[in-house]
Coordinates of C-alpha atoms in Angstrom, one line a residue:
M17 CA 0.0 0.0 0.0
D18 CA 1.2 3.5 -0.8
L19 CA 2.4 5.5 2.2
K20 CA 0.4 8.5 1.3
V21 CA -2.8 6.4 1.2
L22 CA -2.0 4.9 4.6
L23 CA -1.4 8.3 6.2
Q24 CA -4.6 9.7 4.7
R25 CA -6.6 6.8 6.1
I26 CA -5.0 7.3 9.5
V27 CA -5.9 11.0 9.4
D28 CA -9.5 10.2 8.3
F29 CA -9.8 7.7 11.1
F30 CA -8.5 10.2 13.6
I31 CA -11.0 12.8 12.4
K32 CA -13.9 10.5 12.9
L33 CA -13.1 10.0 16.6
N34 CA -14.8 12.1 19.3
K35 CA -12.9 14.2 21.7
K36 CA -12.5 11.6 24.4
Q37 CA -11.2 9.0 22.0
K38 CA -8.8 11.5 20.5
I39 CA -7.4 12.4 24.0
A40 CA -7.1 8.8 25.0
L41 CA -5.3 7.9 21.7
I42 CA -2.9 10.8 22.0
A43 CA -2.1 10.1 25.7
A44 CA -1.4 6.4 24.9
G45 CA 0.9 7.4 22.1
V46 CA 2.8 9.9 24.3
L47 CA 3.2 7.3 27.1
I48 CA 4.4 4.6 24.7
T49 CA 6.9 7.0 23.1
A50 CA 8.2 8.1 26.6
L51 CA 8.5 4.5 27.7
L52 CA 10.5 3.6 24.6
V53 CA 12.8 6.6 25.0
F54 CA 13.3 5.8 28.7
L55 CA 14.2 2.2 28.0
L56 CA 16.6 3.2 25.2
L57 CA 18.4 5.9 27.1
Y58 CA 18.4 4.8 30.7
P59 CA 20.9 1.9 30.5
F60 CA 23.4 4.2 28.8
K61 CA 22.8 7.1 31.1
E62 CA 26.0 8.2 32.8
K63 CA 26.4 10.2 36.0
D64 CA 24.7 13.5 36.6
Y65 CA 27.8 15.5 35.6
A66 CA 27.8 13.8 32.1
Q67 CA 24.5 15.6 31.2
G68 CA 26.3 19.0 31.2
G69 CA 28.5 18.0 28.2
Y70 CA 31.5 16.9 30.4
G71 CA 33.2 13.5 30.5
V72 CA 35.7 11.9 32.8
L73 CA 39.3 12.5 31.9
F74 CA 40.9 10.8 34.9
E75 CA 39.7 9.7 38.3
R76 CA 41.3 8.6 41.6
L77 CA 44.8 9.7 40.7
D78 CA 47.5 10.9 43.1
S79 CA 47.7 14.6 44.0
S80 CA 51.0 15.0 42.0
D81 CA 49.4 13.6 38.8
N82 CA 46.3 15.7 39.3
A83 CA 48.5 18.8 39.6
L84 CA 50.3 18.0 36.4
I85 CA 47.0 17.4 34.5
L86 CA 45.4 20.6 35.7
Q87 CA 48.6 22.5 34.7
H88 CA 48.4 21.1 31.2
L89 CA 44.7 22.0 30.9
Q90 CA 45.3 25.5 32.1
Q91 CA 48.1 26.0 29.6
N92 CA 46.0 24.8 26.7
Q93 CA 42.9 26.8 28.0
I94 CA 40.7 23.7 28.2
P95 CA 37.7 24.1 30.6
Y96 CA 37.6 21.6 33.4
K97 CA 35.8 20.6 36.6
V98 CA 37.2 18.9 39.6
L99 CA 34.9 16.8 41.8
K100 CA 35.3 15.8 45.4
D101 CA 36.4 12.2 44.6
D102 CA 39.5 13.5 42.6
T103 CA 37.6 13.2 39.3
I104 CA 38.7 15.6 36.5
L105 CA 36.0 16.5 33.9
I106 CA 36.6 18.1 30.5
P107 CA 34.3 18.5 27.5
K108 CA 33.3 15.2 26.0
D109 CA 34.6 15.9 22.6
K110 CA 38.2 16.4 24.0
V111 CA 38.4 13.5 26.4
Y112 CA 40.2 11.0 24.2
E113 CA 42.4 13.6 22.5
E114 CA 43.7 14.9 25.8
R115 CA 44.2 11.4 27.2
I116 CA 46.5 10.6 24.2
T117 CA 48.3 14.0 24.6
L118 CA 48.9 13.4 28.3
A119 CA 50.0 9.8 27.7
S120 CA 52.6 11.0 25.2
Q121 CA 54.0 13.3 28.0
G122 CA 54.1 10.4 30.5
I123 CA 51.2 11.5 32.6
P124 CA 50.0 10.1 34.9
K125 CA 53.5 9.3 36.1
T126 CA 52.5 7.3 39.2
S127 CA 50.5 4.7 37.2
K128 CA 51.5 1.2 37.9
V129 CA 53.8 -0.6 35.5
G130 CA 53.6 -4.3 34.9
F131 CA 55.5 -6.8 32.7
E132 CA 54.9 -4.5 29.7
I133 CA 58.0 -2.6 30.9
F134 CA 60.0 -5.3 29.0
D135 CA 58.3 -4.5 25.8
T136 CA 60.8 -1.8 25.1
K137 CA 64.3 -3.1 24.4
D138 CA 67.3 -1.3 25.9
F139 CA 70.5 -2.7 24.6
G140 CA 72.7 -0.6 27.0
A141 CA 70.9 -1.8 30.1
T142 CA 73.0 -3.5 32.8
D143 CA 72.0 -6.5 34.9
F144 CA 71.2 -4.0 37.7
D145 CA 68.8 -2.2 35.5
Q146 CA 67.1 -5.4 34.4
N147 CA 66.8 -6.5 38.1
I148 CA 65.2 -3.2 39.0
K149 CA 62.8 -3.5 36.1
L150 CA 61.9 -7.1 37.2
V151 CA 61.1 -5.8 40.7
R152 CA 59.0 -3.0 39.4
A153 CA 57.1 -5.3 37.1
I154 CA 56.3 -7.7 39.9
E155 CA 55.2 -4.8 42.2
G156 CA 53.0 -3.5 39.5
E157 CA 51.4 -6.8 38.6
L158 CA 50.7 -7.6 42.3
S159 CA 49.2 -4.1 42.8
R160 CA 46.9 -4.6 39.9
T161 CA 45.8 -8.0 41.2
I162 CA 45.2 -6.8 44.7
E163 CA 43.2 -3.8 43.4
S164 CA 40.9 -6.2 41.6
L165 CA 39.7 -7.6 44.9
N166 CA 36.3 -6.4 46.0
P167 CA 37.2 -4.4 49.2
I168 CA 40.4 -2.8 47.8
L169 CA 40.3 0.6 46.2
K170 CA 44.0 1.2 45.8
A171 CA 47.1 -0.9 46.5
N172 CA 50.9 -0.2 46.5
V173 CA 53.3 -3.1 46.8
H174 CA 57.0 -2.6 47.6
I175 CA 59.4 -5.6 47.5
A176 CA 62.9 -5.7 48.9
I177 CA 65.1 -8.5 47.4
P178 CA 68.6 -8.6 48.9
K179 CA 71.7 -9.8 47.0
D180 CA 72.5 -13.5 47.1
S181 CA 75.3 -14.4 49.5
V182 CA 77.7 -17.3 49.2
F183 CA 77.5 -17.8 53.0
V184 CA 74.2 -19.4 54.1
A185 CA 74.4 -17.9 57.6
K186 CA 74.6 -14.4 56.2
E187 CA 71.8 -14.8 53.7
V188 CA 69.0 -12.2 54.2
P189 CA 65.4 -13.3 53.2
P190 CA 63.3 -11.0 51.0
S191 CA 60.5 -8.9 52.4
A192 CA 57.5 -7.0 51.2
S193 CA 55.3 -4.1 52.4
V194 CA 51.8 -3.3 51.2
M195 CA 49.8 -0.1 51.6
L196 CA 46.0 -0.7 51.1
K197 CA 43.3 1.9 50.7
L198 CA 39.9 0.3 51.3
K199 CA 36.6 1.3 49.8
P200 CA 34.2 3.2 52.0
D201 CA 32.4 1.2 54.7
M202 CA 34.4 -1.9 53.8
K203 CA 36.8 -4.0 55.9
L204 CA 39.2 -6.9 55.4
S205 CA 38.5 -10.1 57.2
P206 CA 41.4 -12.2 58.7
T207 CA 41.1 -14.7 55.9
Q208 CA 41.3 -12.0 53.2
I209 CA 44.4 -10.6 54.9
L210 CA 46.0 -14.1 55.0
G211 CA 45.1 -14.5 51.3
I212 CA 46.8 -11.3 50.3
K213 CA 49.9 -12.3 52.2
N214 CA 50.0 -15.7 50.5
L215 CA 49.4 -14.1 47.1
I216 CA 52.5 -11.9 47.5
A217 CA 54.6 -14.6 49.1
A218 CA 53.9 -17.0 46.2
A219 CA 55.0 -14.4 43.6
V220 CA 58.5 -13.7 45.1
P221 CA 61.0 -16.5 45.6
K222 CA 62.0 -17.3 49.2
L223 CA 59.5 -14.8 50.5
T224 CA 57.4 -16.0 53.5
I225 CA 54.1 -14.6 54.8
E226 CA 55.9 -13.6 58.0
N227 CA 57.9 -11.1 56.1
V228 CA 54.9 -9.5 54.4
K229 CA 53.6 -6.4 56.3
I230 CA 50.3 -4.7 55.4
V231 CA 49.2 -1.2 56.5
N232 CA 46.2 0.9 55.6
E233 CA 46.1 4.5 54.3
N234 CA 46.3 5.8 57.9
G235 CA 49.6 3.9 58.6
E236 CA 47.9 1.4 60.9
S237 CA 49.1 -2.2 60.7
I238 CA 46.6 -4.7 59.4
G239 CA 46.6 -8.4 60.5
E240 CA 49.4 -7.9 63.1
G241 CA 48.3 -8.7 66.6
D242 CA 44.7 -8.2 66.0
I243 CA 43.6 -10.6 68.7
L244 CA 40.0 -9.3 69.0
E245 CA 39.3 -9.8 65.3
N246 CA 41.0 -13.2 65.2
S247 CA 38.9 -14.3 68.3
K248 CA 35.7 -13.2 66.6
E249 CA 36.5 -15.0 63.4
L250 CA 37.4 -18.1 65.5
A251 CA 34.2 -17.9 67.4
L252 CA 32.1 -17.7 64.3
E253 CA 33.9 -20.6 62.8
Q254 CA 33.3 -22.7 65.9
L255 CA 29.6 -21.8 65.8
R256 CA 29.3 -22.8 62.2
Y257 CA 31.1 -26.1 62.9
K258 CA 28.7 -26.8 65.8
Q259 CA 25.5 -25.9 63.7
N260 CA 26.6 -28.0 60.7
F261 CA 27.3 -31.0 63.0
E262 CA 23.9 -30.7 64.6
N263 CA 22.1 -30.3 61.3
I264 CA 23.7 -33.4 59.9
L265 CA 22.5 -35.5 62.9
E266 CA 19.0 -34.0 62.7
N267 CA 18.7 -34.9 59.1
K268 CA 19.8 -38.4 59.9
I269 CA 17.1 -38.8 62.5
V270 CA 14.4 -37.4 60.2
N271 CA 15.4 -39.5 57.3
I272 CA 15.5 -42.8 59.3
L273 CA 12.1 -42.1 61.0
A274 CA 10.2 -40.6 58.1
P275 CA 9.3 -44.0 56.4
I276 CA 8.2 -45.4 59.8
V277 CA 5.9 -42.6 61.0
G278 CA 4.5 -41.6 57.6
G279 CA 6.6 -38.8 56.3
K280 CA 9.1 -36.1 57.2
N281 CA 6.3 -33.7 58.3
K282 CA 5.5 -36.1 61.1
V283 CA 9.0 -35.9 62.7
V284 CA 10.7 -33.1 64.5
A285 CA 14.3 -33.6 65.7
R286 CA 16.6 -31.3 67.5
V287 CA 20.2 -32.1 68.5
N288 CA 22.4 -30.2 70.9
A289 CA 26.2 -31.0 70.7
E290 CA 28.7 -29.8 73.2
F291 CA 32.2 -29.4 71.9
D292 CA 35.6 -28.6 73.5
F293 CA 37.3 -26.2 71.2
S294 CA 40.5 -25.8 73.3
Q295 CA 43.6 -26.5 71.3
K296 CA 45.8 -29.2 72.7
K297 CA 49.4 -29.8 71.5
S298 CA 51.8 -32.5 72.8
T299 CA 55.2 -33.8 71.8
K300 CA 56.2 -37.4 72.3
E301 CA 59.7 -38.8 72.1
T302 CA 60.2 -42.6 71.8
F303 CA 63.5 -44.6 71.8
D304 CA 63.7 -47.7 69.8
P305 CA 64.7 -50.7 72.0
N306 CA 66.1 -52.7 69.1
N307 CA 69.4 -50.9 68.8
V308 CA 71.5 -51.2 65.7
V309 CA 75.3 -51.5 65.8
R310 CA 76.8 -48.5 64.3
S311 CA 80.6 -49.3 64.9
E312 CA 82.7 -51.9 66.7
Q313 CA 86.4 -51.7 67.8
N314 CA 88.5 -54.6 69.2
L315 CA 92.1 -54.3 70.6
E316 CA 94.1 -57.4 71.9
E317 CA 97.8 -57.6 73.1
K318 CA 99.7 -60.6 74.4
K319 CA 103.4 -60.8 75.5
E320 CA 105.3 -63.8 77.1
G321 CA 109.0 -64.3 78.5
A322 CA 111.7 -61.9 79.8
S323 CA 112.8 -59.2 77.5
K324 CA 116.3 -59.4 76.2
K325 CA 118.8 -57.3 78.1
Q326 CA 120.1 -54.4 76.1
V327 CA 123.5 -52.7 76.3
G328 CA 123.2 -49.5 78.1
G329 CA 123.9 -47.5 81.2
V330 CA 126.4 -44.8 82.2
P331 CA 128.9 -44.2 79.5
G332 CA 132.1 -46.0 80.3
V333 CA 133.8 -49.4 80.2
V334 CA 131.1 -51.4 81.9
S335 CA 128.4 -50.1 79.6
N336 CA 130.3 -51.0 76.6
I337 CA 130.8 -54.6 77.7
G338 CA 128.0 -57.0 76.8
P339 CA 126.4 -59.5 79.0
V340 CA 128.7 -61.9 80.8
Q341 CA 128.6 -65.4 79.3
G342 CA 127.7 -68.4 81.4
L343 CA 125.6 -66.5 84.0
K344 CA 121.9 -67.4 84.5
D345 CA 119.1 -64.9 85.2
N346 CA 116.9 -65.9 88.1
K347 CA 113.9 -63.8 87.0
E348 CA 110.6 -65.3 85.7
P349 CA 109.8 -65.0 82.1
E350 CA 107.7 -62.0 81.3
K351 CA 104.0 -62.5 80.2
Y352 CA 101.8 -59.6 79.0
E353 CA 98.1 -59.8 77.8
K354 CA 95.7 -56.9 76.9
S355 CA 92.2 -57.2 75.3
Q356 CA 89.8 -54.2 74.6
N357 CA 86.4 -54.4 72.9
T358 CA 84.3 -51.2 72.1
T359 CA 80.9 -51.4 70.4
N360 CA 78.9 -48.2 69.4
Y361 CA 75.1 -48.6 69.0
E362 CA 72.8 -46.4 66.9
V363 CA 70.1 -45.0 69.2
G364 CA 66.6 -45.1 67.5
K365 CA 64.5 -42.1 68.6
T366 CA 61.0 -41.1 67.3
I367 CA 59.7 -37.5 68.0
S368 CA 56.0 -37.1 67.3
E369 CA 54.0 -33.9 67.6
I370 CA 50.3 -34.4 68.3
K371 CA 47.9 -31.6 67.7
G372 CA 44.3 -31.9 69.0
E373 CA 41.2 -31.7 66.8
F374 CA 39.5 -28.4 66.0
G375 CA 36.7 -29.5 68.3
T376 CA 36.3 -32.5 70.5
L377 CA 32.8 -33.8 71.1
V378 CA 32.0 -33.8 74.8
R379 CA 28.3 -34.6 74.9
L380 CA 25.2 -35.2 72.7
N381 CA 21.6 -34.4 73.6
A382 CA 18.8 -35.2 71.2
A383 CA 15.1 -34.5 71.4
V384 CA 12.7 -36.2 69.0
V385 CA 8.9 -35.6 68.7
V386 CA 6.9 -37.9 66.4
D387 CA 3.2 -37.8 65.4
G388 CA 0.8 -40.6 66.3
K389 CA -1.6 -42.6 64.1
Y390 CA -5.0 -41.5 62.8
K391 CA -8.1 -43.6 62.1
I392 CA -11.4 -42.7 60.5
A393 CA -14.4 -42.8 62.9
L394 CA -18.0 -41.6 62.9
K395 CA -18.6 -38.5 64.9
D396 CA -22.0 -36.7 64.9
G397 CA -22.9 -38.5 61.8
A398 CA -19.8 -37.4 59.8
N399 CA -16.4 -38.9 59.2
A400 CA -13.6 -37.6 61.4
L401 CA -10.0 -38.5 62.1
E402 CA -9.4 -39.9 65.5
Y403 CA -5.9 -39.6 67.0
E404 CA -4.3 -42.7 68.4
P405 CA -0.9 -42.4 70.2
L406 CA 2.0 -44.7 69.6
S407 CA 2.6 -47.6 72.0
D408 CA 5.4 -47.7 74.5
E409 CA 7.1 -50.5 72.5
S410 CA 7.1 -48.4 69.3
L411 CA 8.6 -45.4 71.2
K412 CA 11.3 -47.7 72.6
K413 CA 12.2 -48.9 69.1
I414 CA 12.3 -45.3 67.8
N415 CA 14.5 -44.4 70.8
A416 CA 16.9 -47.2 69.8
L417 CA 17.0 -46.1 66.2
V418 CA 17.8 -42.5 67.2
K419 CA 20.7 -43.7 69.4
Q420 CA 22.1 -45.7 66.6
A421 CA 21.8 -42.8 64.1
I422 CA 23.6 -40.2 66.3
G423 CA 26.3 -42.5 67.7
Y424 CA 25.0 -42.6 71.3
N425 CA 27.7 -43.1 73.9
Q426 CA 26.6 -43.7 77.5
N427 CA 30.1 -43.1 79.0
R428 CA 30.1 -39.7 77.4
G429 CA 26.8 -38.8 79.1
D430 CA 24.7 -38.6 76.0
D431 CA 20.9 -38.3 76.4
V432 CA 18.0 -39.0 74.0
A433 CA 14.4 -38.2 74.6
V434 CA 11.6 -39.4 72.3
S435 CA 8.0 -38.1 72.7
N436 CA 4.7 -38.7 71.0
F437 CA 2.3 -35.8 70.3
E438 CA -0.6 -35.0 68.0
F439 CA 0.8 -32.9 65.2
N440 CA -2.4 -32.1 63.3
P441 CA -5.3 -31.0 65.6
M442 CA -7.1 -29.5 62.5
A443 CA -7.3 -32.9 60.7
P444 CA -11.0 -33.5 61.5
M445 CA -11.9 -30.1 60.0
I446 CA -10.0 -30.8 56.9
D447 CA -11.6 -34.2 56.6
N448 CA -15.1 -32.7 56.8
A449 CA -14.4 -30.2 54.1
T450 CA -16.4 -30.3 50.9
L451 CA -15.1 -32.0 47.8
S452 CA -14.3 -28.7 46.1
E453 CA -12.3 -27.5 49.1
K454 CA -10.4 -30.8 49.1
I455 CA -9.6 -30.4 45.4
M456 CA -8.5 -26.8 46.0
H457 CA -6.3 -27.9 48.9
K458 CA -4.6 -30.6 46.8
T459 CA -4.2 -28.3 43.9
Q460 CA -2.5 -25.7 46.0
K461 CA -0.3 -28.3 47.5
I462 CA 0.8 -29.6 44.0
L463 CA 1.1 -26.3 42.2
G464 CA 2.5 -24.4 45.1
S465 CA 6.1 -24.6 43.8
F466 CA 5.0 -23.5 40.4
T467 CA 3.2 -20.3 41.5
P468 CA 5.8 -17.8 40.1
L469 CA 5.9 -19.6 36.7
I470 CA 2.1 -19.7 36.6
K471 CA 1.9 -15.9 37.3
Y472 CA 4.2 -15.2 34.3
I473 CA 2.2 -17.5 32.1
L474 CA -1.1 -15.8 33.0
V475 CA 0.4 -12.4 32.3
F476 CA 1.6 -13.6 28.9
I477 CA -1.8 -15.0 28.1
V478 CA -3.5 -11.8 29.0
L479 CA -1.1 -9.8 26.9
F480 CA -1.6 -12.2 24.0
I481 CA -5.4 -11.9 24.2
F482 CA -5.2 -8.1 24.4
Y483 CA -3.0 -8.2 21.3
K484 CA -5.3 -10.5 19.3
K485 CA -8.6 -8.9 20.4
V486 CA -7.7 -5.2 20.5
I487 CA -4.5 -4.3 18.7
V488 CA -4.9 -6.6 15.7
P489 CA -8.5 -5.6 14.9
F490 CA -7.7 -1.9 15.4
S491 CA -4.7 -2.1 13.1
E492 CA -6.7 -4.0 10.5
R493 CA -9.4 -1.5 10.6
M494 CA -7.0 1.3 10.1
L495 CA -5.2 -0.4 7.2
E496 CA -8.2 -2.0 5.4
V497 CA -9.5 -0.6 2.2
V498 CA -13.3 0.0 2.2
P499 CA -14.5 0.7 -1.3
D500 CA -18.2 1.0 -0.2
E501 CA -17.2 3.8 2.1
D502 CA -15.5 5.7 -0.7
K503 CA -18.5 5.2 -3.0
E504 CA -20.8 6.5 -0.2
V505 CA -18.7 9.6 0.3
K506 CA -18.5 10.2 -3.4
S507 CA -22.3 9.8 -3.9
M508 CA -23.0 12.1 -1.0
F509 CA -20.9 14.9 -2.5
E510 CA -22.5 14.3 -5.9
E511 CA -26.0 14.6 -4.3
M512 CA -25.0 17.8 -2.5
D513 CA -23.7 19.3 -5.8
E514 CA -26.9 18.4 -7.6
E515 CA -29.0 19.9 -4.8
E516 CA -26.9 23.0 -4.9
D517 CA -27.4 23.3 -8.7
E518 CA -31.1 22.8 -8.3
L519 CA -31.3 25.5 -5.6
N520 CA -29.3 27.9 -7.8
K521 CA -31.6 27.2 -10.8
L522 CA -34.7 27.6 -8.6
G523 CA -33.4 30.9 -7.3
D524 CA -32.6 32.2 -10.7
L525 CA -36.0 31.2 -11.9
R526 CA -37.8 32.8 -9.0
K527 CA -35.8 36.0 -9.4
K528 CA -36.8 36.1 -13.1
V529 CA -40.5 35.6 -12.2
E530 CA -40.3 38.3 -9.5
D531 CA -38.7 40.7 -12.0
Q532 CA -41.4 40.0 -14.5
L533 CA -44.1 40.5 -11.8
G534 CA -42.5 43.6 -10.4
L535 CA -41.9 42.1 -7.0
N536 CA -38.2 42.7 -6.8
A537 CA -38.5 45.8 -4.8
S538 CA -40.5 44.2 -1.9
F539 CA -38.4 41.0 -1.4
S540 CA -34.7 40.8 -0.8
E541 CA -32.4 38.1 -2.0
E542 CA -31.8 36.7 1.5
E543 CA -35.4 36.3 2.2
V544 CA -36.0 34.5 -1.0
R545 CA -33.0 32.2 -0.3
Y546 CA -34.4 31.5 3.2
E547 CA -37.8 30.6 1.8
I548 CA -36.3 28.3 -0.7
I549 CA -34.1 26.5 1.8
L550 CA -37.0 26.2 4.2
E551 CA -39.2 24.7 1.5
K552 CA -36.4 22.2 0.7
I553 CA -36.0 21.2 4.3
R554 CA -39.7 20.6 4.6
G555 CA -39.7 18.4 1.6
T556 CA -36.8 16.4 3.0
L557 CA -38.5 16.0 6.3
K558 CA -41.5 14.6 4.6
E559 CA -39.5 12.2 2.5
R560 CA -37.0 11.0 5.2
P561 CA -38.5 11.5 8.7
D562 CA -36.6 8.6 10.4
E563 CA -33.2 9.5 9.1
I564 CA -33.6 13.2 10.1
A565 CA -34.7 12.1 13.6
T566 CA -31.7 9.9 14.0
L567 CA -29.4 12.7 12.9
F568 CA -30.9 15.1 15.5
K569 CA -30.4 12.5 18.2
L570 CA -26.7 12.1 17.4
L571 CA -26.3 15.9 17.3
I572 CA -27.9 16.3 20.7
K573 CA -25.9 13.5 22.2
D574 CA -22.6 14.9 21.0
E575 CA -23.6 18.4 22.3
I576 CA -24.4 16.9 25.7
S577 CA -21.1 15.0 25.9
S578 CA -19.1 18.1 24.9
D579 CA -20.8 20.2 27.5
S580 CA -20.1 17.6 30.2
A581 CA -16.5 17.4 29.2
K582 CA -16.1 21.1 29.5
G583 CA -17.9 21.1 32.8

């Protein structure tokens, strides 16, 4: 269809509407247009200052960088604004250009440098320069990583790596210091502090978490001797441990009794566990009785008979003369024996360090309540559910099952109590309900989990029906071509033209007759026109009385509605 024809039909349709319909249609169009504009623009809406034609050049920089940037903007006569959070604004059309210009000048200077520092090759660099670049790169990468954490607004990491020493005793371990600036109303937990220390220690060789120090923007140490925070964290962890243990035992009791009593809704179990969270540490040293020989040494000497006399004594004649021949020595022959045995054993020793558990179970208390049985009985001529408690034997069996489920220990002082009560006192009322109420109750029980999905489906169905029943017929009516309507309008205009021609001919004829009779002086043209029109109307009223009556009714109705709208 031609666009002009479509527009013409829309205009014709709008003209045929009354005032109320026109106002409603215009208001609906304005609301739909405003909604579309809002949906299109709202997700891309920036902060309030962006509406004034300004964009963010830099934000959250150091004071030294901010001073250099403002000096550059003043020299180039670029308008700017500075907000309270160290955000510098300039006109939007100059943001990217000025960023490139400032980057070419090395601004901001305090921005963190990572491993991209090695992208530029410096052939004249010494080993010392390369080591400094490596430290800077590690510091920059660690700062970026820490700043990506949720509570951290800004982080500066400084690493000290000493020179390697050939003497192990003189070797100094590396250390690191971190300055953190936290986001407003946020705080680091002890586990997060430990995580940051482990992150830094893992990135630097030979660095331990004990040599990593953390401070905040106020110079206060973080994670050092904070006994109160550590105790709070420990208390919360102990409470979580206790609750998880109790929940596990409660679920065990419910799961084991549910098939017996008729469902999980007929069992209530509560467990109270007492723990000893005191940390115990002991060291045990054990010597191995089966010793192993490490070394063995044996020494044995034996000597028999007198030793042969040797020439000696005071220098002179006697000493130079040997033993006299033929003389016997009356001394006994010399005997000498020596034996020595040394055995060294390897002493076996075992040193074991025993650390107690996080929590030691001291005592268990369990309370279990189960529902009884119900049977149908006649009461006042109607069916009703009559409660029947469990027998003592059944309660004893349930008690035994509960003890087995929780690991009952009499020496530990554990206690288990099982009671039987009526869970559903409203059961007779539910049983006496009508069939429709029972069906509604079961339907709600089955479809309860699908309620949100059903709501969305109903909304979709309503919108679909509205589209099919209102929007589609309305659009088809606006776009359809009605040839009968065009013919009616055309015939109406033709009839009006014919009537106007007849009136003109009748007027000319009457004027001619009046001129011939000499009546032109006593009658004016307006009076004659009025008489002719009046006669024509009377003739039409006689010919079409019903159509004229309907026309007057419509005119009166429109007049009344317009008056009430004005009032």
